[in-house]
Tab-separated table of C-alpha atoms in Angstrom:
chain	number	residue	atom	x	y	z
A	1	UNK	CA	38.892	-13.054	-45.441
A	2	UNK	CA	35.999	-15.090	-43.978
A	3	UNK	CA	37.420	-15.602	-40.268
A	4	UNK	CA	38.047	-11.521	-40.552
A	5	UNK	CA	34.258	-11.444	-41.520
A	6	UNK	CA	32.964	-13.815	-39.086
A	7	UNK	CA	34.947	-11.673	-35.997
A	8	UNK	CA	33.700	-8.474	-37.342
A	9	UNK	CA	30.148	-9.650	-37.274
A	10	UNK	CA	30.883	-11.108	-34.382
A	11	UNK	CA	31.915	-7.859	-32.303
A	12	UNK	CA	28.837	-6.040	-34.051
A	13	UNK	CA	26.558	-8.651	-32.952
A	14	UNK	CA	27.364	-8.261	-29.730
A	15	UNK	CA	28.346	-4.522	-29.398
A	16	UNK	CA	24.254	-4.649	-30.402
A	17	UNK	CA	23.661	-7.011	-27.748
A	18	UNK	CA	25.235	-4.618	-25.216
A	19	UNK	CA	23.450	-1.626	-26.487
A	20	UNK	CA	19.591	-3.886	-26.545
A	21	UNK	CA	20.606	-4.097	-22.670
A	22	UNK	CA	19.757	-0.567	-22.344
A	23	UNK	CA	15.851	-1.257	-22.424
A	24	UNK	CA	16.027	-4.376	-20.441
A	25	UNK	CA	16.088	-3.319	-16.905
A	26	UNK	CA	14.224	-0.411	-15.876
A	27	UNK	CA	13.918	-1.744	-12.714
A	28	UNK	CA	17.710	-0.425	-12.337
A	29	UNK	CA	16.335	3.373	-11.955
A	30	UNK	CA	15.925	3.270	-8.120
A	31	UNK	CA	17.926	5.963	-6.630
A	32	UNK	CA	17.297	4.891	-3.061
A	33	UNK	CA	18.339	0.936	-3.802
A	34	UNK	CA	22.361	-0.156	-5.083
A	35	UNK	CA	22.022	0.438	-8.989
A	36	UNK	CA	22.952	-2.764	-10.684
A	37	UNK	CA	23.583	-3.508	-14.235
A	38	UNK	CA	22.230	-7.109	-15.843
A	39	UNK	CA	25.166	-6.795	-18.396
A	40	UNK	CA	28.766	-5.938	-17.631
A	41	UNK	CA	30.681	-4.295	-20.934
A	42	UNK	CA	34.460	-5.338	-20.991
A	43	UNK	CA	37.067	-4.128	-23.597
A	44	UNK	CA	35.376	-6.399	-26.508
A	45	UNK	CA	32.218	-4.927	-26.371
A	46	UNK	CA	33.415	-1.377	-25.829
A	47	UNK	CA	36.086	-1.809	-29.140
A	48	UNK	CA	32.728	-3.091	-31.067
A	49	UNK	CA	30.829	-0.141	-30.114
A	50	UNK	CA	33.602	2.399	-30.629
A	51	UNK	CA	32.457	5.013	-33.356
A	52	UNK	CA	34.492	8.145	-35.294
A	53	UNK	CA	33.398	11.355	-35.836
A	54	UNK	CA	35.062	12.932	-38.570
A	55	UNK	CA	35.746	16.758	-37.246
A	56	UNK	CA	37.742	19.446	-38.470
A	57	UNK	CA	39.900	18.071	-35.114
A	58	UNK	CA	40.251	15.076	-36.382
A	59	UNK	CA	38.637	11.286	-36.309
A	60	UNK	CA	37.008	11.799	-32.370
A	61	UNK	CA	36.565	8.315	-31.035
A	62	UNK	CA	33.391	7.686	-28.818
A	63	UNK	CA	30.883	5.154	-27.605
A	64	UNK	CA	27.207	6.584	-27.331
A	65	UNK	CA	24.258	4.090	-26.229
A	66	UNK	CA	20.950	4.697	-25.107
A	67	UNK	CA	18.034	7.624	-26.343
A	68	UNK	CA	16.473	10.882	-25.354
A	69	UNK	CA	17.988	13.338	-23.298
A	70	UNK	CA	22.108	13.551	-23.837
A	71	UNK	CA	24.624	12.637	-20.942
A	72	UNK	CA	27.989	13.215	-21.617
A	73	UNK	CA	30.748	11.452	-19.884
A	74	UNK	CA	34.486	12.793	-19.577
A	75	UNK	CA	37.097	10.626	-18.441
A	76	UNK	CA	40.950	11.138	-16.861
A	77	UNK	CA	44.304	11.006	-18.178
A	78	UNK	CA	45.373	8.205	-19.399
A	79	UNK	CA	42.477	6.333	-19.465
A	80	UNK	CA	39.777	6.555	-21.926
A	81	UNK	CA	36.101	6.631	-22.434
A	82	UNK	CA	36.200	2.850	-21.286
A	83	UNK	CA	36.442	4.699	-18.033
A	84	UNK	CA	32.762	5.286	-18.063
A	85	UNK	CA	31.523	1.327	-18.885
A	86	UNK	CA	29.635	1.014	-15.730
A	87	UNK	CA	28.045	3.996	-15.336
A	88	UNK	CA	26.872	3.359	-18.931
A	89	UNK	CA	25.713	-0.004	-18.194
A	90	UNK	CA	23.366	1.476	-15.487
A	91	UNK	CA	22.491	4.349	-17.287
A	92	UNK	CA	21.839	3.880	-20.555
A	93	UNK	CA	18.075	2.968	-20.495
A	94	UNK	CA	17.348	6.501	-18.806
A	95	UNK	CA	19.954	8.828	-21.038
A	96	UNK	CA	21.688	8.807	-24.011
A	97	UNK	CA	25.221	8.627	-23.434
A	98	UNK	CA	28.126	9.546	-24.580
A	99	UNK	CA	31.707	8.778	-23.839
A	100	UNK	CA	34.399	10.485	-25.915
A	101	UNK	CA	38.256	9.969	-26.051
A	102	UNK	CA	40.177	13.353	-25.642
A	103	UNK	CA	42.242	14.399	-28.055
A	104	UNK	CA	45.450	12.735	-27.455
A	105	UNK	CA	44.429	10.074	-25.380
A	106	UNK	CA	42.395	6.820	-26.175
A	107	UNK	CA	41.236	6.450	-29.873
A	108	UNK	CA	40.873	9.789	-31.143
A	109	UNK	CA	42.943	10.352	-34.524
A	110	UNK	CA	44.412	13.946	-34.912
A	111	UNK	CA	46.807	15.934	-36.716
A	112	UNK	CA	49.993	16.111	-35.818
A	113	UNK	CA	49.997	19.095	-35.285
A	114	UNK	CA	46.874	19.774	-33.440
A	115	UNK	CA	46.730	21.579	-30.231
A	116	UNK	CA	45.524	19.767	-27.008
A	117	UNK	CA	45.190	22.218	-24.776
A	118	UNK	CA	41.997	21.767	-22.484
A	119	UNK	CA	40.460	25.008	-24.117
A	120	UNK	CA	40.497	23.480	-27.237
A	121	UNK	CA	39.125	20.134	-25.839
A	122	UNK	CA	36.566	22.506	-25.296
A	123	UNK	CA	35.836	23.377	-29.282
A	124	UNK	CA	36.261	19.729	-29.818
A	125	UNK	CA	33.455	18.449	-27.566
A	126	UNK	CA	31.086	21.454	-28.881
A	127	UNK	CA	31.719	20.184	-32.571
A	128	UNK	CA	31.146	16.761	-31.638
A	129	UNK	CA	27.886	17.441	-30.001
A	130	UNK	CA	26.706	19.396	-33.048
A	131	UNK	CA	27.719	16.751	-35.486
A	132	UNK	CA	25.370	14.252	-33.297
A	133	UNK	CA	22.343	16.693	-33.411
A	134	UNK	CA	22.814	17.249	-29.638
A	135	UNK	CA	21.941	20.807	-28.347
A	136	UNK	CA	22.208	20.371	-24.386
A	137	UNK	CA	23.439	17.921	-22.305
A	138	UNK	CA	24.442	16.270	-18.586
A	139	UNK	CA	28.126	16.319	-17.849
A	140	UNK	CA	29.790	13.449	-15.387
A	141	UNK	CA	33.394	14.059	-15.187
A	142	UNK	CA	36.390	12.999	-13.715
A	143	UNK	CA	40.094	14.048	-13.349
A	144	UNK	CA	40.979	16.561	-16.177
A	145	UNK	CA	38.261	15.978	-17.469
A	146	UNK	CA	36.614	17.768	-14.523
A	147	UNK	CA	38.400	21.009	-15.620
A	148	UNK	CA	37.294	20.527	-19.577
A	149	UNK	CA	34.051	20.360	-17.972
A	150	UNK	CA	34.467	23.506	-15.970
A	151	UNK	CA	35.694	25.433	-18.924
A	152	UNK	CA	32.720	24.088	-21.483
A	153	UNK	CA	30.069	24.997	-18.935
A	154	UNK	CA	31.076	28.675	-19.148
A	155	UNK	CA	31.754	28.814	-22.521
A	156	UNK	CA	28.377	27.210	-23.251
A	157	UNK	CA	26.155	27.372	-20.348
A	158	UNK	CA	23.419	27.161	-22.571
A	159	UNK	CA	24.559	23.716	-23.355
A	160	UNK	CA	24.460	22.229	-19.946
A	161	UNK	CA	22.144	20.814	-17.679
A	162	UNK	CA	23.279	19.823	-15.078
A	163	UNK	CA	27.175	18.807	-13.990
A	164	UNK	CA	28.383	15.673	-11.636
A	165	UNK	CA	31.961	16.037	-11.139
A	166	UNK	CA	34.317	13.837	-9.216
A	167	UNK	CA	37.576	14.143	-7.999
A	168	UNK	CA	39.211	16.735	-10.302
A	169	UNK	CA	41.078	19.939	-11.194
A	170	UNK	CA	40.189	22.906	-9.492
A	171	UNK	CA	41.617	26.286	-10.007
A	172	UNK	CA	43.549	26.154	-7.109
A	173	UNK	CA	45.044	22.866	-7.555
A	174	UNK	CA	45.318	22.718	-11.276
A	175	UNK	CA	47.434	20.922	-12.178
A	176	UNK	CA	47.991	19.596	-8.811
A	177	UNK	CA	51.460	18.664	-7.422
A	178	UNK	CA	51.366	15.330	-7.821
A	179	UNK	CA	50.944	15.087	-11.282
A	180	UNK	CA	54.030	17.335	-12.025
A	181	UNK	CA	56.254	14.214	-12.337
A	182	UNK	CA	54.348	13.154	-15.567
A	183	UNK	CA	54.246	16.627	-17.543
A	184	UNK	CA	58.135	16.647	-16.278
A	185	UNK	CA	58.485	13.311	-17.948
A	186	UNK	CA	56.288	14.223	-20.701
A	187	UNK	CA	59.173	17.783	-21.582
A	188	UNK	CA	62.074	14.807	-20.926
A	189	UNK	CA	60.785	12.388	-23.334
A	190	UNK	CA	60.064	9.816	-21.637
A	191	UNK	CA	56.760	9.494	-20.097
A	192	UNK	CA	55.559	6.972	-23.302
A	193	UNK	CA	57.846	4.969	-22.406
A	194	UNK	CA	56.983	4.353	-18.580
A	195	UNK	CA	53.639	4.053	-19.991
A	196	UNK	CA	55.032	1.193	-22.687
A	197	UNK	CA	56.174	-0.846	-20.186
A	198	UNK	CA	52.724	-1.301	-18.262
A	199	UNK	CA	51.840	-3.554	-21.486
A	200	UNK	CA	55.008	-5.968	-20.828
A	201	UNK	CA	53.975	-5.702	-17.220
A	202	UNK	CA	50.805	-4.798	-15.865
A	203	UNK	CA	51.485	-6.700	-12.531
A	204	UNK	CA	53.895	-3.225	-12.381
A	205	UNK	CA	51.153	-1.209	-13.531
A	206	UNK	CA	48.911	-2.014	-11.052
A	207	UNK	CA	51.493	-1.614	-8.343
A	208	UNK	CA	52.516	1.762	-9.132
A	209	UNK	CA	49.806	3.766	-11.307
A	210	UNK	CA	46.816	1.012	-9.901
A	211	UNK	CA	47.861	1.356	-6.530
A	212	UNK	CA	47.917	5.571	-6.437
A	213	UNK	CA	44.491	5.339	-8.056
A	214	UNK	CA	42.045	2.838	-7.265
A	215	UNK	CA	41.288	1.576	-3.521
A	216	UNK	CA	41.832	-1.719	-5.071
A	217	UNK	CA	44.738	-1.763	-7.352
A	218	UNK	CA	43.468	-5.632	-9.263
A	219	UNK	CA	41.048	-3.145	-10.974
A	220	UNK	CA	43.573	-2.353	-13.422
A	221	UNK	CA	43.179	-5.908	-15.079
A	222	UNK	CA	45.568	-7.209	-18.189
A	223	UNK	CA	42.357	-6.322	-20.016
A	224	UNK	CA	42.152	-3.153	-19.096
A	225	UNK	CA	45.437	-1.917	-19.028
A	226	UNK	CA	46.076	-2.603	-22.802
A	227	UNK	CA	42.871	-0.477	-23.655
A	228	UNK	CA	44.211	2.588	-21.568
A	229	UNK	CA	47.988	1.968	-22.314
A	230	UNK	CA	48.107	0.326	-25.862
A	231	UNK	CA	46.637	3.693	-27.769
A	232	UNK	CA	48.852	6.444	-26.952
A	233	UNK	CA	51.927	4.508	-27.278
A	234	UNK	CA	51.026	2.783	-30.719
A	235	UNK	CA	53.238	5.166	-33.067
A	236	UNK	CA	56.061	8.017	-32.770
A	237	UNK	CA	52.819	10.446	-33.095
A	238	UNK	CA	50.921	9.004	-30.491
A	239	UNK	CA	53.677	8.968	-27.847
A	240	UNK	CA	54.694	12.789	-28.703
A	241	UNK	CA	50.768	13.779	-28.751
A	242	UNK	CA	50.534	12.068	-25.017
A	243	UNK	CA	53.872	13.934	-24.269
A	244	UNK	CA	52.024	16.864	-25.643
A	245	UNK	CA	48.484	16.166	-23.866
A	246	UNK	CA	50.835	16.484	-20.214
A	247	UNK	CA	52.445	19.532	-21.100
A	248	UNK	CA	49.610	21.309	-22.155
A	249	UNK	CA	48.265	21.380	-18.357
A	250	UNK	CA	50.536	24.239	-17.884
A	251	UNK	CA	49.534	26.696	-17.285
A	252	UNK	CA	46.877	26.250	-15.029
A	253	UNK	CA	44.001	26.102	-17.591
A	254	UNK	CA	41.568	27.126	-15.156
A	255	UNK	CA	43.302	30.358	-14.092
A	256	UNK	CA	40.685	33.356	-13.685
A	257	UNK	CA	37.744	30.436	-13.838
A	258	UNK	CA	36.239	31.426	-10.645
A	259	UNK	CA	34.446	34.511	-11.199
A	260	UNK	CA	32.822	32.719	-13.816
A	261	UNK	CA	31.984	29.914	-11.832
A	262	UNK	CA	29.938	31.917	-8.957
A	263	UNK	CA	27.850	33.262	-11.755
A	264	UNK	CA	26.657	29.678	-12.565
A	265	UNK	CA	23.513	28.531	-11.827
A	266	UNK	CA	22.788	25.135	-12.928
A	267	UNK	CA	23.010	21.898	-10.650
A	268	UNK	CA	25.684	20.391	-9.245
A	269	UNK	CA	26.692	17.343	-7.148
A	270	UNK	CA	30.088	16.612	-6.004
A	271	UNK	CA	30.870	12.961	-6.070
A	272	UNK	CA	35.000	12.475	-3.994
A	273	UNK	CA	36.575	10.128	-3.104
A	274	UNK	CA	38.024	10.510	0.200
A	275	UNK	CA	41.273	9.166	0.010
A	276	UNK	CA	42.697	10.688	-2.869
A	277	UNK	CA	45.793	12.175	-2.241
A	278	UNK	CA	45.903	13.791	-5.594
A	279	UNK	CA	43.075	16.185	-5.625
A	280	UNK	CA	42.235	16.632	-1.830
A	281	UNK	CA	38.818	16.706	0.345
A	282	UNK	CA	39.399	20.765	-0.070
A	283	UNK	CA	38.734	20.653	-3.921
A	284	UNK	CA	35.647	19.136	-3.062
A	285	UNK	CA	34.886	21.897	-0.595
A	286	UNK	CA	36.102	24.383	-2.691
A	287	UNK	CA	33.497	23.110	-5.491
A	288	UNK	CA	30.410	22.858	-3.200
A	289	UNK	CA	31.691	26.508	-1.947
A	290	UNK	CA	32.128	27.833	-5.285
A	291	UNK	CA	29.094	26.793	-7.328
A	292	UNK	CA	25.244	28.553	-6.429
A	293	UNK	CA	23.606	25.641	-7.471
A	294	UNK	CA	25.728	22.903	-5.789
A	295	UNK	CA	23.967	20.208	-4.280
A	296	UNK	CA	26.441	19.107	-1.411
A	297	UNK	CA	29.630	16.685	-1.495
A	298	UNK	CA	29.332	12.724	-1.109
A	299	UNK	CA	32.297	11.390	-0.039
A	300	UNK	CA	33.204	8.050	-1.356
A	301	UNK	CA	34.862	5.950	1.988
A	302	UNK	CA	38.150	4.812	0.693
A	303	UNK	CA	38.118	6.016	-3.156
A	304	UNK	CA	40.699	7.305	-4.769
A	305	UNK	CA	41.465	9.535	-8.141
A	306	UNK	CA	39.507	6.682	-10.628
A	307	UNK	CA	36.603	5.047	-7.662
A	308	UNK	CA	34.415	5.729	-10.587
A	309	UNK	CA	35.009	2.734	-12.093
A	310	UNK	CA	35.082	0.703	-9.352
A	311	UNK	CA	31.799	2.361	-7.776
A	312	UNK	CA	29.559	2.709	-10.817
A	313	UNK	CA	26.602	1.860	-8.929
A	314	UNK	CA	27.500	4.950	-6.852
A	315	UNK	CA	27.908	7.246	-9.872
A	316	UNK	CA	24.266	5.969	-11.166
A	317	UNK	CA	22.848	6.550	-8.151
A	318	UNK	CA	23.864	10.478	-7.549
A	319	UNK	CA	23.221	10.805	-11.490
A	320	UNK	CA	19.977	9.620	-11.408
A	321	UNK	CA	18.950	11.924	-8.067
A	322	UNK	CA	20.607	14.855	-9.967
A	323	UNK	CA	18.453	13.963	-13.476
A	324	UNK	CA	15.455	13.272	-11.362
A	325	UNK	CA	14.887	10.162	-12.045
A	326	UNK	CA	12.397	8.155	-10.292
């Protein structure tokens, strides 16, 4: 009972450390200089952080730190809000930020029965927002959770600020080819179980999955594999709600989007990178074509599908120029 007190304090104590960092380096706000971070969150620090919000959805897992103005942060499948660490750890002392788990991926707890279709993502993320007394925010977003983004900003443009999306769904690559294997494995049965077997061997991991999504496939450490993979394969439920995350990508939830889209206004930067063979250069044109208030492309030599979280310092730096930070 004492050695389970002593870690919990532990992981509290420095879950607060982490978050203290936040107003320790405001020096870290240049937009024209690399963005650094003096602390670097791993897994511990994130689990120690890691809050619930009890919804009508369900127990929504997230990790918020920093004040003022809202920034909220959607990650890829199957990763996590862990996706987000760096960019959190450079901009945390200029937003307050927020990292959720979608349902059916990460930490979030829901009903069996729940659906997980990005629209109701959607509803989720607006509920969560309200029950943390937060009317408006910034949206970074990556992966599927580029085209959650897309659908929340028309359903509540009055919510959003300003948008920074990175490589991602569009509606005419959603879902894109080469993510038809999973949500074919996902109706077979067996996508959990490819996933399973990253925790027995993540040297396999990070030559398959790491090596079709980061520029440098080591990214994917031990550490980090067990907080993507570990979650949605820890119970019968879990694997057939991951199944069920995959399959609800069909249809195309951003079908008819466009029209909506080019009646937008707010502003947006387009963050890609360049060597994803996944969602292509085009999406990124097709973005920068589509919305009024886009802001231009940067294209990220060498990134792939996640270069967010190898490139934080690059995500910082187009946030902060977006935000207008000086």
């Amino acid at each position: 009972m004492r050695r389970r007190f002593f870690l919990k304090s532990a992981g509290i104590a420095l879950a607060v450390s982490m978050l203290g960092a936040c107003a320790s380096h405001p020096e870290s706000h240049s937009t024209t200089a690399g963005i650094t971070a003096a602390h670097e969150t791993d897994a511990a620090a994130w689990r120690a952080a890691r809050r619930f919000a009890p919804l009508s959805f369900g127990k929504i897992a997230y990790v918020e730190r920093g004040s003022g103005d809202a920034a909220l942060f959607l990650h890829g499948a199957p990763l996590n809000g862990f996706q987000w660490r760096g960019a959190f750890d450079r901009l945390c002392n200029v937003r307050r930020c927020i990292a959720p788990d979608f349902m059916g991926l990460g930490y979030s707890e829901v009903p069996e029965h729940q659906s997980l279709a990005a629209a109701d993502q959607v509803d989720m993320l607006a509920a969560l927002l309200d029950s943390l007394g937060v009317s408006q925010v910034d949206i970074v977003a990556s992966d599927s959770g580029g085209a959650v983004a897309q659908l929340f900003l028309v359903k509540f443009p009055q919510r959003v600020r300003t948008l920074l999306l990175t490589n991602c769904d569009t509606e005419p690559n959603s879902p894109p080819p080469k993510v038809m294997p999973a949500i074919e494995m996902s109706l077979a049965g067996t996508l959990a179980a490819s996933t399973a077997a990253w925790l027995t061997d993540p040297a396999m991991a990070r030559s398959t999955f790491g090596a079709a999504v980061f520029q440098n496939p080591n990214t994917l450490t031990n550490e980090v594999v067990e907080t993507y993979a570990s979650p949605v394969v820890s119970s019968p439920k879990r694997k057939a709600q991951y199944h069920a995350f995959h399959e609800a990508l069909l249809p195309n939830p951003l079908a008819g989007i466009e029209a909506k889209l080019l009646r937008t206004d707010i502003p947006v930067r387009i963050v890609w990178g360049e060597s994803d063979d996944i969602f292509s250069n085009e999406d990124a044109h097709y973005l920068d074509r589509t919305f009024p208030g886009s802001q231009g492309i940067r294209f990220v030599p060498g990134g792939k599908l996640f270069f967010q979280e190898e490139n934080p310092d690059i995500i910082a730096e187009e946030a902060l120029r977006l935000w207008k930070v000086d």
